[in-house]
Amino acid sequence: MSDSPARDSSFSARFNRIMRLTLTVVLFISGGLAYLQFDERRRAERDLLVQRLDERAQALNFIMKSSADYVEAMRLAGESWYTVQGARPPARPPLLEAALAQASEGMWRLDDIPKPYERRHTGNLTGLEQPLDDSLRYELEMALSLNPLFEVIAKNIPNAAWSYYTSKRNFILIHPWVPSSEFKYTPELYTHGFYTEGLPENNRERRRFWTEAYIDQAGKGLMVTCGAPVYEGDGFRGTVALDLTLDVLNEFVRAFSSPHGTLFVVNERGQLLAHPTAVASADKAVKTVADALPPALASLNPATLLAGTSQSLDAVGAHYVWSRKLADAPWRLVYVGDRLAMLRDLFVDAGTDVAALLIGLSLMLLMATRATRREFIAPAQKLVDHIELESRAAAVGIPDVPEGWRPWFETITRIFNDHGQLVSIRQELDVARRMQHSILPTRFPSRPDVQLHARMIAAKEVGGDFYDFFWLDANRLGIAIADVSGKGVPAALFMAVARTLLRATAPTTAGPGPCLALANDLLSQENDTGMFVTLFYAVFDTATGHLSYANGGHNPPFLIGADGIGRALPTTGGMALGVLEGESYAEGAVDLGPGDSLFLYTDGVTEAFDTGGRLFTEARLAGVLDGGQSLGAADLVDKVVHAVEGFAAGAAQSDDITCVALHFTRPLTAGAP
């Protein structure tokens, strides 16, 4: 008995030594892990910063690309005008050109805009009065034809100050309109970069160019110009240009939040274009990149410093430097940050986490090792094994685990059972979707006399809408569009039956009305499901342009005439098919002229919702169709689908969307389909 306390003391001492040794090892490992964690956080912080900078560079390049693309569009519009119009005889002078005839003091001015034009629709054209030969008249007409594009630029580029065309023939067209008392043509304009950098001797490749930054004489602050030369064949005509204020760039760099550094923009000439604090629209002079660098980097050559950096953070003394050259403008987005401040903040932030980690590890070691293994580690391992067995369908039951873990095992078993059923259902739905699309026509006629195009977008895997077309003879084309009540598989099956009946009855009946009557009787017989289908069926004669039709409760199609206005066809008052036997269907008729188009649709178009719950409506559809007389069938369908998708703006599709367009080009009295 006398040895027992000694043995107990020895055992306690040995246990304490083991625990102290274990704790020492844990603390040592924890310290190493804490350092690794700090280093990982440092690298993660750098990587995150580089990722954010890359995203800002891409966003800035997108802004500049939009502006550059509009300049390219102006150039292409001007040169295309010469290609299309230049070979035609001189036309009667348009209203705007006629207004130039009222010259005064040897100058052309568009200070008085003739009706129906308004100042917001055109720029002011000023220049030296000179004889109007054919070449000059063509150039004036070309310049004035750029007005709509100028107006689009003003509405879509927020920092666009001026859009203009400068001709070597001593005139300039500038938008937005400004009276000649405030701005007019002078020969001094030919000394500015927006013109000289487009001259053949300075720009043999006819490339788009960016000027250096300058202070706008009209008081709009710091700006740059993107321009491009305009040629007629090999002859230089002038330049198109877009002046951009740099206030938007200042807002862009200010929006980038970084407690340790600054983001700014410089051009290839070393000019400072945007900076959160160093650049303002009220500046009277353009600053350089040296004005944006901290004092510690002042002794370094700014050009070498920026040109030598990669797209990662480079350590330069006590600072980080990052820069990226934009693809669509000769500029660089530059970031300069305080490297020591970043490390200090990371260390302070990590200190609390490291202390909590050490304390937590010690407590877990001293108090919870056995309980953790018994209550968590072992059951968790069994859960992982159970998941693996269930994934291989080899599980034999729930193992012996604490009661609190049993619901997890039961849930895993139920999820894998449900998953197997869902996989089977999705496979069946995928087969149904492919089968449904396979029965819809995908090859559309495109003949000299008629074009046809269609598109169906199902709201679910399978839909209840359908369209169809088939030649009844060499000149007569049958066209149908329908919408089955309900959605999903039942609607798709009913759709297949309705389409089959229509195809079977159409060739044997005298016209659209009898065809719908016969199809209705067949669908109504033993229709225990109570489903029905709205259907519009028409027969179009390509030899005469005559269209006869019957409507079974469907949305009336729109006819787009030569005036470009979409008008709904008169309804014939028929009931949906499949409701009652013995129904008759009246016929309507209309004659299409060359260039007319017929647009058929289901209510998935007009009843599409946006995120605010508003409907697309027939009125909005009519507005989209207006002006579509020059579009082919495929372009007309695409225009409507894009309009509906843009209106929905990501809102969930509530119904199938189906469109069919027929474009009649000219009568053709002979030929096979």
XYZ file of C-alpha atoms in Angstrom:
673
model
C 0.000 0.000 0.000
C 2.874 2.331 0.723
C 3.966 2.127 -2.925
C 0.551 3.135 -4.295
C 0.910 6.918 -3.933
C 4.337 6.722 -5.522
C 2.947 4.676 -8.401
C 0.035 7.075 -8.766
C 2.390 10.035 -8.639
C 4.695 8.421 -11.168
C 1.757 7.620 -13.448
C 0.436 11.189 -13.105
C 3.877 12.611 -13.822
C 4.276 10.398 -16.860
C 0.801 11.390 -18.106
C 1.594 15.053 -17.496
C 4.919 14.733 -19.325
C 3.161 13.090 -22.256
C 0.498 15.813 -22.293
C 3.112 18.577 -22.049
C 5.121 17.007 -24.833
C 1.961 16.600 -26.898
C 0.946 20.191 -26.181
C 4.432 21.402 -27.163
C 4.247 19.502 -30.426
C 0.722 20.839 -31.020
C 1.845 24.397 -30.354
C 4.868 23.990 -32.612
C 2.741 22.533 -35.382
C 0.086 25.186 -34.773
C 2.717 27.904 -35.100
C 3.894 26.407 -38.379
C 0.315 26.101 -39.580
C -0.349 29.677 -38.505
C 2.607 30.843 -40.594
C 1.453 28.784 -43.560
C -2.042 30.192 -43.106
C -0.671 33.730 -43.022
C 1.370 33.093 -46.166
C -1.642 31.515 -47.860
C -3.817 34.482 -46.923
C -1.146 36.829 -48.255
C -1.065 35.022 -51.575
C -4.847 34.756 -51.649
C -5.136 38.486 -50.980
C -2.723 39.194 -53.829
C -4.522 36.790 -56.165
C -7.881 38.322 -55.261
C -6.514 41.802 -55.885
C -5.094 40.737 -59.272
C -8.419 39.108 -60.158
C -10.301 42.280 -59.269
C -7.817 44.351 -61.271
C -8.187 42.032 -64.272
C -11.965 42.383 -64.044
C -11.682 46.171 -63.930
C -9.340 46.101 -66.924
C -11.810 43.980 -68.874
C -14.654 46.308 -67.898
C -12.658 49.386 -68.960
C -11.692 47.758 -72.235
C -15.365 46.960 -72.867
C -16.234 50.635 -72.388
C -13.511 51.710 -74.779
C -14.377 48.955 -77.253
C -17.974 50.196 -77.376
C -16.778 53.673 -78.282
C -14.246 52.365 -80.792
C -16.882 50.121 -82.372
C -19.173 53.102 -82.865
C -16.350 54.978 -84.597
C -15.807 51.955 -86.821
C -19.551 51.892 -87.497
C -19.425 55.562 -88.565
C -16.531 54.845 -90.907
C -18.239 51.781 -92.397
C -21.525 53.683 -92.766
C -19.786 56.456 -94.691
C -17.763 54.186 -96.959
C -20.759 51.878 -97.535
C -22.805 54.914 -98.536
C -20.347 55.700 -101.287
C -20.408 52.086 -102.452
C -24.217 51.986 -102.637
C -25.047 55.568 -103.629
C -21.946 56.785 -105.426
C -22.777 55.095 -108.728
C -26.317 56.481 -108.907
C -27.326 59.663 -110.750
C -27.492 62.787 -108.567
C -30.780 62.947 -106.707
C -32.898 65.977 -105.908
C -31.293 67.761 -102.931
C -32.895 66.610 -99.641
C -34.359 69.118 -97.196
C -31.219 69.444 -95.094
C -29.013 69.901 -98.140
C -31.470 72.423 -99.560
C -31.246 74.380 -96.298
C -27.513 74.807 -96.927
C -28.333 76.845 -99.989
C -29.223 79.715 -97.655
C -25.572 80.519 -97.132
C -24.408 83.816 -95.683
C -21.038 85.492 -95.456
C -19.580 82.761 -97.667
C -20.429 80.025 -95.148
C -22.826 77.084 -95.099
C -24.854 76.730 -91.904
C -27.638 74.464 -90.692
C -28.730 76.928 -88.030
C -32.320 76.762 -89.316
C -33.453 73.134 -89.387
C -36.309 72.552 -91.877
C -39.355 70.562 -90.833
C -39.909 67.707 -90.168
C -36.328 67.524 -88.858
C -35.508 68.662 -85.338
C -32.253 69.734 -83.766
C -32.098 66.584 -81.666
C -32.131 64.502 -84.871
C -29.276 66.212 -86.710
C -25.999 67.959 -86.192
C -24.995 71.351 -87.552
C -23.126 71.356 -90.846
C -20.904 74.379 -91.396
C -18.322 75.043 -94.060
C -17.116 77.272 -96.846
C -19.733 77.966 -99.510
C -18.641 76.376 -102.800
C -20.135 75.073 -106.067
C -22.271 71.950 -105.601
C -20.824 69.483 -108.116
C -21.922 65.844 -108.055
C -18.953 64.745 -105.964
C -19.565 67.379 -103.299
C -23.310 66.705 -103.294
C -22.675 62.999 -102.718
C -20.346 63.821 -99.840
C -22.876 66.198 -98.265
C -25.581 63.553 -98.527
C -23.216 60.960 -97.045
C -22.361 63.241 -94.119
C -26.038 63.989 -93.412
C -26.812 60.255 -93.577
C -24.605 59.809 -90.479
C -27.041 61.817 -88.315
C -29.064 58.782 -87.104
C -25.849 57.038 -86.061
C -24.689 60.193 -84.254
C -27.988 60.218 -82.358
C -27.579 56.543 -81.369
C -24.072 57.287 -80.082
C -25.335 60.191 -77.971
C -27.928 57.929 -76.352
C -25.664 54.924 -75.734
C -22.236 56.354 -74.862
C -22.593 58.295 -71.570
C -19.294 60.150 -71.920
C -19.704 61.052 -75.602
C -19.259 64.820 -75.987
C -19.313 65.247 -79.796
C -19.643 63.031 -82.859
C -18.581 64.603 -86.153
C -17.411 64.176 -89.724
C -14.646 66.501 -90.987
C -14.318 66.683 -94.776
C -11.245 67.706 -96.699
C -13.704 69.730 -98.816
C -13.879 72.495 -96.180
C -16.918 71.543 -94.095
C -17.723 69.730 -90.841
C -20.902 68.071 -89.502
C -21.007 67.966 -85.677
C -23.569 66.390 -83.334
C -25.263 67.316 -80.978
C -26.462 70.385 -82.840
C -24.772 73.595 -81.763
C -25.346 77.007 -83.388
C -22.643 78.252 -85.699
C -22.198 81.251 -83.401
C -20.682 78.836 -80.853
C -18.872 76.463 -83.209
C -18.287 76.465 -86.962
C -15.824 75.264 -89.540
C -12.424 76.968 -89.699
C -9.291 75.880 -91.598
C -7.577 75.636 -88.200
C -9.503 72.366 -87.621
C -7.183 70.644 -90.084
C -4.295 71.047 -87.613
C -5.937 68.962 -84.872
C -5.174 65.308 -84.222
C -8.711 64.155 -84.999
C -7.971 65.083 -88.644
C -4.186 64.904 -89.069
C -3.909 61.357 -87.672
C -6.317 60.142 -90.341
C -4.463 61.681 -93.325
C -3.052 59.169 -95.828
C 0.524 60.274 -95.192
C 0.089 59.673 -91.448
C -2.180 56.640 -91.620
C -1.384 54.465 -94.616
C -3.124 51.427 -93.085
C -6.380 53.442 -92.680
C -6.528 52.280 -89.052
C -8.658 53.639 -86.276
C -6.719 55.990 -83.983
C -6.858 57.660 -80.559
C -5.555 61.172 -79.970
C -3.669 62.392 -76.963
C -5.620 63.902 -74.080
C -6.491 67.595 -74.250
C -8.658 70.214 -72.559
C -11.898 70.807 -74.491
C -12.241 74.376 -75.728
C -16.024 74.141 -75.303
C -15.649 73.709 -71.556
C -16.344 69.986 -71.214
C -13.053 69.323 -69.488
C -10.428 66.676 -70.098
C -11.167 64.475 -73.106
C -9.712 62.283 -75.841
C -10.840 61.565 -79.391
C -11.259 58.273 -81.217
C -11.313 58.695 -84.984
C -11.001 56.890 -88.308
C -10.387 57.950 -91.915
C -13.170 57.718 -94.492
C -12.320 56.736 -98.068
C -14.239 56.523 -101.313
C -12.360 53.736 -103.011
C -8.739 54.910 -102.879
C -9.661 58.555 -102.376
C -9.424 60.081 -98.893
C -12.594 62.025 -98.060
C -12.194 63.023 -94.419
C -12.423 61.612 -90.893
C -15.160 60.571 -88.486
C -14.473 61.144 -84.815
C -15.971 60.719 -81.364
C -14.918 63.003 -78.488
C -15.058 61.318 -75.078
C -14.924 63.155 -71.772
C -12.839 61.440 -69.120
C -15.145 62.086 -66.159
C -16.490 58.571 -66.633
C -12.959 57.184 -66.322
C -12.465 59.106 -63.067
C -15.667 57.618 -61.694
C -14.492 54.213 -62.919
C -11.211 54.300 -60.968
C -12.876 55.848 -57.900
C -15.302 52.939 -57.802
C -12.399 50.555 -57.216
C -11.959 50.295 -53.455
C -8.535 49.335 -52.119
C -7.261 50.534 -48.734
C -3.648 50.054 -49.751
C -3.349 51.515 -53.236
C -4.628 53.611 -56.113
C -5.928 52.737 -59.566
C -5.342 55.129 -62.476
C -5.247 55.251 -66.293
C -2.385 56.507 -68.503
C -1.941 56.572 -72.276
C 1.036 55.591 -74.412
C 2.250 59.219 -74.349
C 2.552 59.111 -70.539
C -0.465 61.359 -69.961
C -2.546 60.772 -66.844
C -6.144 60.235 -68.037
C -7.923 59.248 -64.821
C -7.062 59.227 -61.124
C -9.248 59.176 -57.972
C -7.794 62.474 -56.701
C -5.150 63.852 -59.076
C -7.403 64.370 -62.125
C -10.564 66.478 -62.308
C -12.691 67.790 -65.157
C -11.879 71.373 -64.099
C -8.117 70.880 -64.673
C -6.499 73.463 -66.938
C -3.655 71.190 -68.035
C -3.087 67.506 -68.719
C -0.998 65.781 -66.026
C 1.572 63.037 -66.491
C 2.006 59.613 -64.939
C 4.637 61.056 -62.579
C 1.838 62.972 -60.826
C 0.228 59.646 -59.867
C 3.308 57.874 -58.459
C 4.149 57.987 -54.726
C 7.314 59.838 -53.636
C 9.184 56.556 -53.110
C 8.837 55.797 -56.838
C 9.477 59.342 -58.055
C 13.140 58.609 -58.858
C 12.212 55.743 -61.187
C 11.557 56.257 -64.892
C 7.739 56.059 -65.179
C 7.837 54.717 -68.751
C 10.289 51.931 -67.829
C 8.392 51.172 -64.632
C 5.062 50.676 -66.409
C 6.368 49.021 -69.556
C 8.283 46.441 -67.530
C 5.423 45.264 -65.328
C 3.469 42.093 -65.976
C -0.177 41.366 -65.248
C 0.719 40.206 -61.723
C 1.646 42.292 -58.690
C 5.343 43.190 -58.946
C 7.218 44.213 -55.813
C 9.047 47.481 -56.482
C 10.721 48.580 -53.260
C 8.006 49.032 -50.621
C 5.246 49.081 -53.241
C 3.286 46.760 -55.493
C 2.874 47.795 -59.135
C 0.421 46.216 -61.601
C -0.456 47.384 -65.089
C -2.344 46.033 -68.058
C -2.487 47.379 -71.601
C -5.989 47.667 -73.029
C -6.730 45.818 -76.248
C -8.998 48.460 -77.801
C -7.294 51.703 -76.743
C -3.599 52.682 -76.453
C -3.927 53.010 -72.689
C -2.791 51.220 -69.555
C -4.733 50.574 -66.364
C -2.213 50.899 -63.506
C -2.373 50.025 -59.812
C 0.229 51.174 -57.270
C -0.138 49.860 -53.695
C 1.699 50.033 -50.368
C 3.120 46.522 -49.925
C 4.177 46.963 -46.276
C 0.776 48.335 -45.265
C -0.927 45.345 -46.867
C 1.325 42.890 -44.980
C 0.821 44.757 -41.703
C -2.963 44.642 -41.976
C -2.879 40.968 -42.883
C -0.710 40.221 -39.859
C -3.034 42.130 -37.522
C -6.083 40.379 -38.949
C -4.403 37.002 -38.699
C -3.268 37.517 -35.073
C -6.746 37.022 -33.612
C -7.358 33.995 -35.802
C -4.018 32.442 -34.757
C -4.712 32.971 -31.042
C -8.180 31.470 -31.367
C -6.729 28.556 -33.294
C -4.107 27.793 -30.622
C -6.594 28.012 -27.772
C -9.127 25.900 -29.594
C -6.576 23.220 -30.440
C -5.358 23.053 -26.844
C -8.863 22.728 -25.443
C -9.771 20.097 -27.988
C -6.612 18.157 -27.098
C -7.195 18.333 -23.341
C -10.942 17.884 -23.145
C -12.526 16.399 -26.267
C -10.296 13.808 -27.963
C -12.142 10.696 -26.828
C -15.592 12.296 -27.003
C -14.889 13.541 -30.498
C -13.814 10.115 -31.715
C -16.748 8.361 -30.092
C -19.479 10.856 -31.025
C -18.257 12.273 -34.312
C -15.240 10.695 -36.034
C -16.409 7.098 -35.987
C -20.030 7.878 -36.991
C -18.812 10.264 -39.686
C -16.578 7.562 -41.141
C -19.494 5.164 -41.117
C -21.606 7.801 -42.867
C -18.981 8.192 -45.598
C -18.829 4.402 -45.992
C -22.615 4.283 -46.111
C -22.685 6.939 -48.856
C -20.151 4.960 -50.876
C -22.149 1.745 -50.462
C -25.406 3.489 -51.402
C -23.772 4.965 -54.503
C -22.921 1.398 -55.563
C -26.338 0.071 -54.439
C -24.473 -2.249 -52.023
C -25.731 -0.960 -48.657
C -27.237 -3.673 -46.389
C -28.775 -1.395 -43.761
C -27.934 1.326 -41.229
C -24.886 0.458 -39.049
C -24.712 0.806 -35.257
C -24.309 4.551 -34.633
C -25.437 7.050 -31.938
C -29.165 7.829 -32.126
C -28.585 11.404 -33.273
C -26.843 10.148 -36.419
C -29.616 7.803 -37.588
C -31.652 10.522 -39.413
C -28.580 11.302 -41.522
C -28.238 7.703 -42.633
C -31.985 7.461 -43.331
C -31.869 10.685 -45.357
C -28.915 9.429 -47.431
C -30.771 6.203 -48.180
C -33.927 8.091 -49.198
C -31.989 10.604 -51.346
C -30.249 7.868 -53.335
C -33.572 6.084 -53.878
C -35.207 9.327 -55.059
C -32.197 10.157 -57.207
C -32.521 6.899 -59.099
C -36.171 7.627 -59.846
C -35.422 11.210 -60.934
C -32.675 10.044 -63.295
C -35.091 7.624 -64.927
C -37.787 10.342 -65.292
C -35.335 12.868 -66.745
C -34.117 10.302 -69.269
C -37.690 9.670 -70.362
C -38.403 13.412 -70.623
C -35.263 13.914 -72.678
C -36.384 11.205 -75.097
C -39.836 12.860 -75.303
C -38.276 16.267 -75.971
C -36.119 14.918 -78.780
C -39.069 13.061 -80.272
C -41.235 16.187 -80.171
C -38.596 18.314 -81.894
C -38.072 15.608 -84.501
C -41.690 15.877 -85.708
C -41.559 19.649 -86.148
C -40.303 20.821 -89.569
C -36.772 22.187 -89.465
C -36.097 22.640 -93.186
C -37.925 25.702 -94.451
C -38.664 26.633 -98.071
C -36.743 29.574 -99.492
C -37.863 30.064 -103.062
C -37.833 33.059 -105.382
C -41.510 33.592 -104.611
C -41.838 32.806 -100.904
C -39.798 32.433 -97.709
C -40.947 30.600 -94.566
C -39.330 30.287 -91.152
C -40.489 29.123 -87.698
C -39.211 28.672 -84.168
C -40.613 26.945 -81.051
C -39.195 27.410 -77.513
C -40.801 25.063 -74.977
C -41.435 26.285 -71.423
C -40.743 22.779 -70.072
C -38.827 19.784 -71.397
C -41.738 19.185 -73.764
C -44.390 21.652 -74.893
C -47.924 21.877 -76.262
C -47.296 24.369 -79.074
C -46.685 23.246 -82.611
C -46.354 24.627 -86.107
C -46.501 22.865 -89.459
C -46.404 23.554 -93.178
C -46.856 21.332 -96.230
C -47.292 21.769 -99.971
C -50.771 20.866 -101.225
C -49.620 21.214 -104.828
C -46.912 23.067 -106.760
C -48.180 26.517 -105.711
C -50.447 26.063 -102.679
C -48.783 25.957 -99.260
C -50.619 24.892 -96.097
C -49.482 26.679 -92.902
C -50.627 25.937 -89.343
C -49.836 27.081 -85.814
C -51.489 25.738 -82.658
C -51.452 25.881 -78.850
C -52.673 22.921 -76.762
C -54.227 23.585 -73.375
C -51.905 22.686 -70.505
C -48.184 21.948 -70.557
C -45.780 19.053 -70.235
C -46.164 15.483 -71.486
C -50.019 15.420 -71.759
C -49.989 18.573 -73.891
C -47.185 17.166 -76.059
C -49.142 13.946 -76.699
C -52.321 15.859 -77.582
C -50.200 18.111 -79.823
C -48.876 15.086 -81.723
C -52.408 13.750 -82.270
C -53.712 17.165 -83.442
C -50.823 17.656 -85.866
C -51.297 14.161 -87.307
C -55.038 14.736 -87.838
C -54.403 18.113 -89.498
C -51.871 16.626 -91.905
C -54.241 13.757 -92.709
C -57.328 15.918 -93.343
C -55.779 18.933 -95.107
C -55.193 17.335 -98.548
C -58.698 15.801 -98.664
C -60.801 18.834 -97.719
C -62.010 21.756 -99.821
C -60.405 24.504 -97.765
C -59.253 25.632 -94.290
C -62.813 25.772 -92.835
C -63.845 22.187 -93.718
C -60.377 20.986 -92.698
C -60.743 22.409 -89.175
C -64.326 21.100 -88.910
C -63.247 17.538 -89.728
C -60.193 17.697 -87.435
C -62.405 19.054 -84.623
C -64.888 16.171 -84.949
C -62.081 13.621 -84.801
C -60.456 15.262 -81.769
C -63.756 15.653 -79.890
C -64.620 11.963 -80.125
C -63.819 10.202 -76.830
C -61.856 13.208 -75.547
C -62.126 12.190 -71.891
C -59.203 14.366 -70.832
C -61.069 17.588 -71.639
C -58.022 18.973 -73.472
C -58.414 21.255 -76.486
C -56.230 23.060 -79.002
C -56.459 26.530 -80.535
C -55.395 26.327 -84.174
C -54.957 28.722 -87.079
C -54.751 27.086 -90.527
C -54.219 28.887 -93.834
C -53.651 27.969 -97.475
C -51.394 30.354 -99.412
C -51.290 30.406 -103.214
C -47.825 31.568 -104.327
C -49.039 32.088 -107.880
C -51.624 34.743 -106.937
C -50.715 35.811 -103.369
C -54.223 34.730 -102.222
C -54.413 33.551 -98.592
C -57.517 31.721 -97.307
C -57.685 30.830 -93.619
C -59.821 29.589 -90.743
C -59.243 30.251 -87.062
C -60.102 27.824 -84.277
C -59.888 30.148 -81.256
C -56.253 31.131 -81.893
C -54.525 34.508 -81.756
C -55.085 36.251 -85.121
C -51.833 36.586 -87.103
C -50.385 39.930 -88.162
C -50.084 41.034 -91.789
C -47.221 43.463 -92.525
C -47.929 45.414 -95.689
C -45.778 47.603 -97.870
C -46.297 50.524 -95.452
C -44.476 48.553 -92.737
C -47.431 48.550 -90.318
C -48.465 45.237 -88.703
C -52.247 44.675 -88.672
C -54.069 41.693 -87.180
C -56.069 39.588 -89.650
C -59.846 39.728 -89.109
C -60.929 36.826 -86.899
C -63.373 34.206 -88.209
C -64.876 33.443 -84.779
C -64.200 29.683 -84.664
C -64.087 27.635 -81.434
C -61.041 25.757 -80.195
C -60.751 22.193 -81.549
C -61.614 19.204 -79.363
C -64.395 20.855 -77.315
C -67.635 20.039 -79.185
C -68.405 17.938 -82.243
C -70.306 19.402 -85.174
C -68.733 22.855 -85.075
C -68.345 24.737 -88.343
C -65.498 27.122 -89.107
C -65.879 30.205 -91.270
C -63.146 31.171 -93.678
C -61.448 34.496 -94.250
C -59.292 35.576 -97.129
C -56.733 38.242 -97.938
C -54.433 38.914 -100.894
C -50.727 39.423 -100.204
C -48.721 41.673 -102.434
C -45.004 41.347 -103.211
C -42.999 42.240 -100.095
C -45.886 41.514 -97.671
C -45.268 39.278 -94.670
C -47.553 37.183 -92.467
C -46.554 36.609 -88.826
C -48.228 33.803 -86.810
C -47.640 33.301 -83.073
C -48.952 31.654 -79.911
C -49.936 33.432 -76.712
C -46.571 32.550 -75.193
C -45.304 35.637 -77.060
C -47.907 38.199 -75.981
C -48.278 36.754 -72.463
C -44.558 36.638 -71.668
C -43.848 38.265 -68.293
C -40.985 40.508 -67.261
C -39.514 40.465 -63.749
C -42.152 42.981 -62.640
C -45.060 40.755 -63.707
C -46.013 42.871 -66.748
C -47.199 41.229 -69.988
C -45.536 41.661 -73.385
C -49.016 42.335 -74.961
C -50.221 42.374 -78.563
C -49.646 46.135 -78.747
C -45.950 45.687 -78.009
C -45.764 42.859 -80.566
C -47.344 45.127 -83.180
C -44.723 47.752 -82.394
C -41.923 45.203 -82.908
C -43.409 44.132 -86.247
C -43.804 47.705 -87.492
C -41.117 48.489 -90.034
C -40.497 44.796 -90.756
C -41.529 44.929 -94.421
C -37.897 44.701 -95.541
C -37.042 41.707 -93.358
C -36.954 38.122 -94.530
C -38.886 35.407 -92.722
C -35.952 34.256 -90.548
C -34.986 37.814 -89.600
C -38.589 38.633 -88.674
C -38.820 35.590 -86.364
C -35.451 36.401 -84.779
C -36.474 40.029 -84.242
C -39.612 39.032 -82.298
C -37.853 36.327 -80.248
C -35.049 38.740 -79.303
C -37.618 41.382 -78.346
C -39.477 38.921 -76.063
C -36.251 37.704 -74.447
C -35.066 41.272 -73.906
C -38.440 42.198 -72.377
C -38.408 39.164 -70.031
C -34.877 40.107 -68.874
C -34.291 36.750 -67.202
C -37.828 36.167 -65.884
C -38.910 32.498 -65.943
C -40.685 31.464 -69.155
C -44.335 30.724 -68.277
C -45.574 29.339 -71.603
C -44.319 27.886 -74.864
C -43.199 30.485 -77.416
C -43.860 29.704 -81.077
C -43.485 31.995 -84.108
C -43.989 31.425 -87.844
C -43.223 34.017 -90.551
C -44.182 33.951 -94.230
C -42.560 36.486 -96.579
C -44.049 36.817 -100.074
C -41.507 38.190 -102.517
C -43.259 37.976 -105.897
C -45.828 35.803 -107.719
C -44.402 32.735 -109.431
C -46.753 31.050 -111.857
C -44.621 27.976 -112.432
C -42.277 25.827 -110.427
C -42.304 22.999 -107.923
C -42.018 23.325 -104.146
